[in-house]
Tab-separated table of C-alpha atoms in Angstrom:
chain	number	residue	atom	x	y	z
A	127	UNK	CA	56.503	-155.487	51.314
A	128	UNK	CA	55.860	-153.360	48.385
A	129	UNK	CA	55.704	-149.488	49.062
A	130	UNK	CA	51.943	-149.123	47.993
A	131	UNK	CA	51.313	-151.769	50.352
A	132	UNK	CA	52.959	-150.348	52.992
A	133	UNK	CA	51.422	-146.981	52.461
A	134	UNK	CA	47.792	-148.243	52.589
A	135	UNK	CA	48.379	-149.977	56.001
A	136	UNK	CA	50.193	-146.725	57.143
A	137	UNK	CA	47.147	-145.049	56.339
A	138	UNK	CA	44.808	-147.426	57.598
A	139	UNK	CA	46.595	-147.836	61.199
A	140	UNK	CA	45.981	-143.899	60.983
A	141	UNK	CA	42.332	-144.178	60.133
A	142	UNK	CA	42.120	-146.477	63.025
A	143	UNK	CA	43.939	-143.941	65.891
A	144	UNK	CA	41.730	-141.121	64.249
A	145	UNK	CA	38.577	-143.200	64.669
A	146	UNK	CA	39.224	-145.011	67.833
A	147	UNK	CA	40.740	-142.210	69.853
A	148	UNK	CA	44.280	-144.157	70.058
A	149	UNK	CA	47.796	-142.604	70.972
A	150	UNK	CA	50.331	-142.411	68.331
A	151	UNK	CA	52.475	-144.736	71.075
A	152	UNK	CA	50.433	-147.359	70.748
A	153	UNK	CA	52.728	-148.602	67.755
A	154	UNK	CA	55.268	-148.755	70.366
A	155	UNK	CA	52.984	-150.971	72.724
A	156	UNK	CA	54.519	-154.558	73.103
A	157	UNK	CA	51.588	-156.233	72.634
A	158	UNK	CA	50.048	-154.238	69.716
A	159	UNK	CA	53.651	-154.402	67.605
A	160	UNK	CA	53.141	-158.500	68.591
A	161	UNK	CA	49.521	-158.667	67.151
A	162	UNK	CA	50.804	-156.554	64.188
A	163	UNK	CA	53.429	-158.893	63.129
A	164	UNK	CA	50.814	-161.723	63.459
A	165	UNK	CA	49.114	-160.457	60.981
A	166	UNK	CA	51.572	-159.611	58.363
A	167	UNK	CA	55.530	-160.099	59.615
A	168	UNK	CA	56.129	-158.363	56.403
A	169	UNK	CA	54.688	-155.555	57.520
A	170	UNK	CA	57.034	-152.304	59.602
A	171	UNK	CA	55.210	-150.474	61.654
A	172	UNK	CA	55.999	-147.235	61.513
A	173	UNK	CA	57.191	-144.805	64.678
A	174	UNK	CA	54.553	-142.421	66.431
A	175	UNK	CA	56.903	-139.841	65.019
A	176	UNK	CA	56.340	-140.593	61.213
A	177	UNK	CA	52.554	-141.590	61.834
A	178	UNK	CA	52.150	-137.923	63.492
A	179	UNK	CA	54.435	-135.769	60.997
A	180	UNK	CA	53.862	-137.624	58.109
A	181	UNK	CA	51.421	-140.267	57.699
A	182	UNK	CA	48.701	-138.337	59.456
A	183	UNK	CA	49.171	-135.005	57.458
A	184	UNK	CA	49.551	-136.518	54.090
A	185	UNK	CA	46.371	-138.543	54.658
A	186	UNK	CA	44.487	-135.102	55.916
A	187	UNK	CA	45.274	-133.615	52.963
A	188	UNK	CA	43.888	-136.238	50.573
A	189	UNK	CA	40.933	-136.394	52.705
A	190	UNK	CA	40.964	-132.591	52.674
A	191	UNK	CA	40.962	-132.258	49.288
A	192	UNK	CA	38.348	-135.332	48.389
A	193	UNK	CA	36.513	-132.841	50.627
A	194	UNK	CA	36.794	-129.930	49.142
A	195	UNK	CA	35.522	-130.894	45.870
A	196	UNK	CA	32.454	-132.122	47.513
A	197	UNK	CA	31.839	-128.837	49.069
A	198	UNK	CA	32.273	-126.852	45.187
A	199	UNK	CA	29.727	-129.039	43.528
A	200	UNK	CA	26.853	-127.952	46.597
A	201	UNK	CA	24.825	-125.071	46.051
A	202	UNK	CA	24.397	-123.803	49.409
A	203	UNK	CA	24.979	-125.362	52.943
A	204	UNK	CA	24.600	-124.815	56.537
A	205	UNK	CA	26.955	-124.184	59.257
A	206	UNK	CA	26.835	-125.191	62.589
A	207	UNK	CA	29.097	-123.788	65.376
A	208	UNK	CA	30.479	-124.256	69.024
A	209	UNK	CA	32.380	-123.630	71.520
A	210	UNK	CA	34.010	-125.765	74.144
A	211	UNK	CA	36.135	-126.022	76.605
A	212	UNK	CA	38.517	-128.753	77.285
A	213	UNK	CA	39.600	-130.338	81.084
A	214	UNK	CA	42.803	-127.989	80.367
A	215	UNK	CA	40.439	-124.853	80.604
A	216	UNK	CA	41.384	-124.392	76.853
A	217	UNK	CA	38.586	-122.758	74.714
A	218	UNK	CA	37.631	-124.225	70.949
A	219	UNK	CA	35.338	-123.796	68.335
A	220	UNK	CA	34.125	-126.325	65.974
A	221	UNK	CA	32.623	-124.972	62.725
A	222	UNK	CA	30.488	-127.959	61.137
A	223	UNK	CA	29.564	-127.941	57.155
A	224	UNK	CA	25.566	-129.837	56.359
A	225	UNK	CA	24.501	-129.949	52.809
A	226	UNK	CA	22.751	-132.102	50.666
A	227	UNK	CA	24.246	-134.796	48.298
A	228	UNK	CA	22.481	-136.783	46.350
A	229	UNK	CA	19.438	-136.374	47.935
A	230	UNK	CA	21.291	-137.200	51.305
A	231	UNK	CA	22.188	-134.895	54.289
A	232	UNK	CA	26.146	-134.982	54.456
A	233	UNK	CA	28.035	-132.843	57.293
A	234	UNK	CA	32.039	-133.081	57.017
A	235	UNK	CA	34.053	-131.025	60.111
A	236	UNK	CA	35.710	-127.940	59.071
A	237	UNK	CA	37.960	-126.683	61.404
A	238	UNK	CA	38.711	-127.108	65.269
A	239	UNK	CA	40.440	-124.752	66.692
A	240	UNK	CA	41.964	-123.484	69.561
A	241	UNK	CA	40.503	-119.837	70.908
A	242	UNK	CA	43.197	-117.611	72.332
A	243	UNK	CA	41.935	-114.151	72.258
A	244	UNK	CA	38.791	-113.182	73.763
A	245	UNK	CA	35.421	-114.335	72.878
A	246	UNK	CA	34.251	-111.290	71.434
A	247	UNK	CA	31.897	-111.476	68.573
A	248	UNK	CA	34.505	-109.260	66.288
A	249	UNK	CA	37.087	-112.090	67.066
A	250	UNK	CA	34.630	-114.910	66.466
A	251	UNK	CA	33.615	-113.385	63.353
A	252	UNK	CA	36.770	-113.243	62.261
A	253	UNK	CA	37.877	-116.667	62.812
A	254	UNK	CA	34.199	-117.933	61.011
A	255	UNK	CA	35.230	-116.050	58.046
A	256	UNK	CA	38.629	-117.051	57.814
A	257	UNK	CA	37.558	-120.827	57.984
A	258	UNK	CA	34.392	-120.393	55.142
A	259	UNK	CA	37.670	-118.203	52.950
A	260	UNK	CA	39.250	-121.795	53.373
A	261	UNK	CA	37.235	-123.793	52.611
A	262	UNK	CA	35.194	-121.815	49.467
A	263	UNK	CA	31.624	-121.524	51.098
A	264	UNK	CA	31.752	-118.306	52.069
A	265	UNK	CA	28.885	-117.293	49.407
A	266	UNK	CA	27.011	-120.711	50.200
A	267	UNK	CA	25.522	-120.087	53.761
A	268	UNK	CA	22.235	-119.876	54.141
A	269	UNK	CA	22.026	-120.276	57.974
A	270	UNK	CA	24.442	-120.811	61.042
A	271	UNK	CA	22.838	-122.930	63.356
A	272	UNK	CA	24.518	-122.145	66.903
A	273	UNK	CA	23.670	-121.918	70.715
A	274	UNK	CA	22.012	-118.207	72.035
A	275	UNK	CA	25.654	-117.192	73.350
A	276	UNK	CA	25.475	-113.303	72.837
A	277	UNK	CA	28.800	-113.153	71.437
A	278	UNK	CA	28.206	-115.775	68.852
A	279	UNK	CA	24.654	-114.478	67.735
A	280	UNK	CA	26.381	-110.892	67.282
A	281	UNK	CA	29.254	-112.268	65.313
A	282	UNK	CA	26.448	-113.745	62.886
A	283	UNK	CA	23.875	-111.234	62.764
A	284	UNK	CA	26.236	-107.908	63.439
A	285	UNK	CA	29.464	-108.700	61.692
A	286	UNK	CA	28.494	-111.551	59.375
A	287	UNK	CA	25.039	-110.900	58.404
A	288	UNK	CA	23.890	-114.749	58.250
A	289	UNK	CA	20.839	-116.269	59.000
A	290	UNK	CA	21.006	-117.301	62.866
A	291	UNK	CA	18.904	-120.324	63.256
A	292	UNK	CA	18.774	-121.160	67.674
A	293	UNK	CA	19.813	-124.467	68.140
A	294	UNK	CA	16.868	-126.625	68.716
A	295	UNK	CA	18.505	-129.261	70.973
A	296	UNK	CA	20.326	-126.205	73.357
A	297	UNK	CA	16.602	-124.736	73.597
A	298	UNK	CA	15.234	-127.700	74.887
A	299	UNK	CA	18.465	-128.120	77.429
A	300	UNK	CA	17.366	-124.643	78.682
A	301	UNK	CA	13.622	-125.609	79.113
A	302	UNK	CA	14.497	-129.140	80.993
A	303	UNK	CA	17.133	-127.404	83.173
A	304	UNK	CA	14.361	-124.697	84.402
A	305	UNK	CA	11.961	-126.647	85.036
A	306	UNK	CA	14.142	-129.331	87.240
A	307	UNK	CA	15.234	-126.196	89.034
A	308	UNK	CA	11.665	-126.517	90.871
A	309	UNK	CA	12.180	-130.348	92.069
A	310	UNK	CA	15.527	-129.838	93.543
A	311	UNK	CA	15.088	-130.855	96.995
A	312	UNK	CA	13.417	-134.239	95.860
A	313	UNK	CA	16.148	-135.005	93.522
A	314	UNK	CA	18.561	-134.517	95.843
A	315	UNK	CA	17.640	-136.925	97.969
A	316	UNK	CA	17.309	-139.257	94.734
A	317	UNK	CA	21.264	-138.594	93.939
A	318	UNK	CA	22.451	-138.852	98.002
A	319	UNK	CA	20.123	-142.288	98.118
A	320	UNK	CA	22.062	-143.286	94.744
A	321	UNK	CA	25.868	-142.260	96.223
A	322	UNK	CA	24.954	-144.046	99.147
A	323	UNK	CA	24.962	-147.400	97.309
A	324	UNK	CA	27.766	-146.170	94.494
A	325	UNK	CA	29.932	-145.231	97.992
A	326	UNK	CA	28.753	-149.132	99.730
A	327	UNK	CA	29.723	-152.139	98.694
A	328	UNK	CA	27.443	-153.556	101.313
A	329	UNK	CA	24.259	-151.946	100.171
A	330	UNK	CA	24.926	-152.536	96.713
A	331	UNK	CA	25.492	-156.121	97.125
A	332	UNK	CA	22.424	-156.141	99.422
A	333	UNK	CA	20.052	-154.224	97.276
A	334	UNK	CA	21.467	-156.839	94.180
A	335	UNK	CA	20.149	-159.412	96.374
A	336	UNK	CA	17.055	-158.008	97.335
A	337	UNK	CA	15.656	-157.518	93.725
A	338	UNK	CA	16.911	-161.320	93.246
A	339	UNK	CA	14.478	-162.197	96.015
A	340	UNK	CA	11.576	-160.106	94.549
A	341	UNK	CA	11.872	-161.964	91.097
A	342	UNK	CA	13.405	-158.887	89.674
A	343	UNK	CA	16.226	-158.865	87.214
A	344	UNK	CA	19.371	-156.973	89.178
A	345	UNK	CA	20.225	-153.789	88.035
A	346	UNK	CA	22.407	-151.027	89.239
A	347	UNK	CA	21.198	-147.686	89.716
A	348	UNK	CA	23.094	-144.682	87.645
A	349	UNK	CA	24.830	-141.918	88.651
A	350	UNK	CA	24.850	-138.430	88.083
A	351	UNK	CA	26.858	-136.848	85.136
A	352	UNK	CA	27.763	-133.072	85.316
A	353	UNK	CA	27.215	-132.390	82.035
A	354	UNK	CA	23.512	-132.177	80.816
A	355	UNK	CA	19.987	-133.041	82.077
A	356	UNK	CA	19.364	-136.159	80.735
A	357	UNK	CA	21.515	-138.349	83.512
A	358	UNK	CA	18.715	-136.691	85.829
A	359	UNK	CA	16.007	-138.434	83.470
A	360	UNK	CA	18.243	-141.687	83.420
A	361	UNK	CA	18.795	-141.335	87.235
A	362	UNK	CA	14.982	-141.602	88.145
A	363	UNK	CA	14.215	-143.885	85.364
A	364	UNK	CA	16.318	-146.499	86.999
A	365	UNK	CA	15.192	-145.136	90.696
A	366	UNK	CA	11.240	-145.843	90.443
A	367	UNK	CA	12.156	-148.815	88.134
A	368	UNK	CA	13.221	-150.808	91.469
A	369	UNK	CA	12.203	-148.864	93.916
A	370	UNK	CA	10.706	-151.380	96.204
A	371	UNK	CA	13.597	-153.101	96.577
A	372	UNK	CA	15.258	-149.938	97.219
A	373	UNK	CA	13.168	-149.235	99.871
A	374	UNK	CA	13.649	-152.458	101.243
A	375	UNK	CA	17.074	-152.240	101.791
A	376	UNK	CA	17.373	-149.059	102.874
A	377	UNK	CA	15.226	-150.305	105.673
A	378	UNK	CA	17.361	-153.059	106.271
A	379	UNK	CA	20.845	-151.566	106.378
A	380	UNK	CA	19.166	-148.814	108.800
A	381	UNK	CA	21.278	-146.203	106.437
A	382	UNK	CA	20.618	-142.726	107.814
A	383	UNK	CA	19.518	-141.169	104.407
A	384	UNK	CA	16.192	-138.692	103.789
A	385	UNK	CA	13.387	-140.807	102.695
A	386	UNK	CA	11.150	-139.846	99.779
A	387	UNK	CA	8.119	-139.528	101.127
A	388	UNK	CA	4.473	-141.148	98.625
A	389	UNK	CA	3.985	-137.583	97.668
A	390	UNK	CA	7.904	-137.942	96.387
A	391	UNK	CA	7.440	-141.141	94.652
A	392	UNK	CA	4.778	-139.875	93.043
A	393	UNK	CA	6.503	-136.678	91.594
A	394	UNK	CA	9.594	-138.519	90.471
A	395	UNK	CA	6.980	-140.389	88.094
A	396	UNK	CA	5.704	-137.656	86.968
A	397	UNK	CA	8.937	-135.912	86.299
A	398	UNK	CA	9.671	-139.118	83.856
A	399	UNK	CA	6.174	-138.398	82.238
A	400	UNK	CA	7.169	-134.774	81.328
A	401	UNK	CA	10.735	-135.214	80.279
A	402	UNK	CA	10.523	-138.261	78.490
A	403	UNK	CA	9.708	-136.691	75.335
A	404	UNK	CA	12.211	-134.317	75.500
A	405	UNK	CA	14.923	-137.189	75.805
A	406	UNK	CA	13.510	-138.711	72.992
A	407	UNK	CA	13.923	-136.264	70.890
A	408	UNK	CA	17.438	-135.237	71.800
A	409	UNK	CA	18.605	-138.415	71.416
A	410	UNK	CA	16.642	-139.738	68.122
């Protein structure tokens, strides 16, 4: 195979890990280096070692620098900003780059990067200015957009002096999350009724059945994610959608769970009628 060849499929098995959240060691997975030699025996695959020290840098630096002369021909741009924290109780920030070209929004990532000092605003502001020095837009922001974190709104409006725009999405999170605060007990018993037949193979299989006999198409009900308010919205969504059957087997199996009461029913329904909005416009 030609060495231009060989290059583009080096950079295209790249673009693929990148995209698809793949480990470098999957070129050294039996059946993937099989499949790969299906498709072209004339093709090497290269070893997670080259692929992470040199494939994947040289192609970050051509996409870099495609990039960057994007960024110089935009007038201004917008900046959004986070932070995170991984499973490893390691703190990032993601700085995020919006602008317009040709009459089309266009957002490329700037920089992720790991947060080992403290989170004070000096230190944020810092880092913020060190990745807009990088990347040339330093005299281009109009407006950060970012949660109401005190630290990061200080960094902007103390150190930086940029326009701090609230994020619209986190506001909403914050408005959702009060309110729920005041329906607690009901939901509770929503998310112990739900664990109950997550925890039971029994039930489930029963409650699968029941629906069947009802003329209703089975479905499973969803569980609870940590991480934002709109498993909540999913949770009774799926809850009133078959609750008759749920009902139904809960009498059957004589499970000792709290029962909703109407009153309950009726609230849970009304909870969907006041959030639904919201979820629609997070997730549009």
């Amino acid at each position: 195979m030609d060495p231009l060849r060989q290059s583009k499929l080096d950079e295209a098995l790249v673009r693929m890990i990148a995209c698809d959240f793949q480990p470098f060691s999957i070129v050294e997975d039996k059946g993937f280096r099989e499949y790969s030699h299906l498709l072209d025996p004339s093709y090497s695959l290269p070893s997670r070692k080259t692929l992470s020290k040199t494939v994947m840098p040289r192609l970050y630096e051509k996409l870099r620098g495609d990039i960057m002369e994007k960024i110089k021909i935009a007038s201004a741009v917008c900046l959004t900003t986070d932070c995170w924290t991984s499973l490893t109780t390691t703190s990032y920030v993601t700085v995020t780059c919006h602008f317009i070209e040709d009459f089309q929004m266009t957002s490329y990532l700037l920089d992720c990067f790991a947060l080992t000092d403290r989170h004070t605003a000096a230190h944020l502001a810092r880092e913020l200015t060190r990745v807009t020095n990088e990347w040339g837009v330093g005299d281009k922001i109009v407006a950060c957009v970012t949660d109401n974190a005190s630290n990061i709104v200080s960094a902007l409006k103390d150190y930086l002096h940029w326009d701090h725009i609230p994020c619209f999405a986190h506001m909403l999170n914050l408005i959702v999350r009060a309110a729920l605060k005041e329906v607690q007990a009901m939901l509770q018993k929503v998310k112990t009724i739900v664990e109950y037949f997550h925890r039971s193979t029994v039930a489930s299989d029963k409650l699968k059945d029941t629906q069947k006999q009802m003329g209703q198409e089975p479905l499973r009900l969803k569980q609870d994610v940590a991480t934002g308010w709109n498993s909540t919205y999913y949770i009774l969504k799926r809850f009133t959608e078959i609750k008759d059957p749920i009902i139904s087997t809960l009498a059957l199996t004589n499970a000792s769970l709290p029962n909703l009461s109407p009153d309950e029913w009726e609230m849970s329904r009304e909870i969907l009628d006041i959030i639904k909005p919201f979820e629609e416009v997070t997730t549009e």
